[in-house]
C-alpha cells in the first residue's frame, strides 16, 4: 500500500475551504473509486485522469485506487480536482518524486486544473477566490495557464494594497502550467516553472467604472441633479417618464458619478464574478459593475440561489448599480425578495448541506412609465 496527499480547495459560495486529496494504491482487482461527497463532474474525472496519465507517457497503476477528498462532509464540484488526483496517483506510484531541495512543504502547495485527455491543463472557474485564500494562508499555488491573467490581477491587487516593495517580494508564490508533464517536471526539479509576477503598478489603473459619462447628455437638468444627489448619498433612484425620455440613458451614466473603487472593493467584485456562471473578465477589474436584468427575471436570478447557490444580479452588482427598467413589469415576488438584501446589504442562501452569504451593497436604479402611457400601450 502506498499513499500520497495533494492539497487544493473546494468552493462554497465565497469560501474556499482546504481539501486534502488522499490517494491510496492497493493490490487487488482494478477498481477506481472516489469518496468524500464528489459531484458527478468529480466522479467523471476518473476517465479524464486515466487518459491524461496514459497519453502523457506514464503508466496507469493496476489494482485498487481509492481517492479520498477530505474533509468528507464538504461538497466537491467542478473539474479543479483533476490535476490533484492525477498528481496523487503519480506520486503514490513513484513515477514522480518531489525534489528534496524544494523549500516548500507539500502541504503548503496547492494545485488546480481540469485535465484534457491529452494531459492539457484547462481553466477552472473560481480561481481568483481560491488564489486569494491560498495567499492569505501563505501557500504556493499552481494554476492552469488559462487562469494566469486572473491570478496576476490578484497579485497586482495585493501589491497595490500593501504599497511597499519589501512586502511585494515576500508575497505569495504563484505559478502557471499548460500540461501535466510541465507540472511533473516542476515537482521533480528538472524544469522549474517560473513564478508569476504582478504587472507594474502604473499599469494597474482603477477606472471610475463606466465608459459613459453624464456630460454626454444634453439638457435633463433636473434628472442630472437627481442622479448627482443619489450618487453622493448612496440613495436609490426611481425615474418616471414616457418612452424615449432618456431614463435608461441616464441610469447607465450613474456609475460615472460614483468614486473610483478601492483595491479591496475591486477584489470583492472580482471574486463574486469569478464564482458566477459567466466568470470573471480581467478587463473589467476596477470597474463598477452595472447589471440590467430583464423584467422577466425570476426571484432566484435576482437574489441568487439554485442547487449550487450562485450569486444573483444583486450580488453581481455589488459596489455598483442594479438598474430595473420597467419596474412594475417585474414579478411581485421577485421585487419582494430584493427588499431584505437592499436593507442589510447581504444575501443569505440556506441549503441542506451548507449556508452561503453574498454581499449586495448596491446603488439601485429603477424606471417606469406614467399610468396614462402604460394604458395606451
XYZ file of C-alpha atoms in Angstrom, residues 9 104 108-110 127-143 150-162 164-176 194-198 267:
54
model
C -9.503 23.937 -2.285
C 8.118 24.468 0.326
C 1.770 24.230 1.608
C 1.470 23.786 -2.173
C -1.901 23.851 -3.887
C -9.706 30.519 -9.401
C -9.414 34.079 -8.129
C -11.200 33.176 -4.889
C -9.059 30.086 -4.289
C -5.856 32.009 -5.039
C -6.817 34.821 -2.672
C -7.413 32.465 0.240
C -4.279 30.470 -0.568
C -2.299 33.708 -0.497
C -3.726 34.580 2.908
C -2.643 31.159 4.188
C 0.871 31.638 2.789
C 0.572 28.706 0.371
C 2.235 28.360 -3.008
C -0.315 27.809 -5.777
C -0.132 26.332 -9.275
C -2.928 27.174 -11.712
C -6.819 36.138 -13.319
C -4.116 35.383 -10.758
C -1.994 38.294 -11.971
C -4.865 40.617 -11.143
C -4.821 39.272 -7.596
C -1.067 39.741 -7.333
C -1.366 43.299 -8.600
C -4.139 43.947 -6.113
C -2.095 42.625 -3.208
C 0.919 44.654 -4.279
C -1.113 47.841 -4.624
C -2.897 47.295 -1.322
C 0.374 46.883 0.540
C 5.676 48.524 -0.318
C 8.247 46.762 -2.456
C 9.657 44.837 0.507
C 6.302 43.204 1.155
C 5.776 42.554 -2.533
C 8.968 40.493 -2.668
C 7.669 38.400 0.223
C 4.244 37.982 -1.371
C 2.566 34.721 -2.395
C 4.287 32.453 -4.911
C 2.064 31.552 -7.845
C 2.901 29.556 -10.951
C 1.077 28.517 -14.122
C 8.703 30.474 -13.291
C 6.749 32.407 -10.711
C 4.039 34.770 -11.857
C 4.903 38.396 -11.266
C 2.291 41.151 -10.878
C -11.116 42.311 -5.393
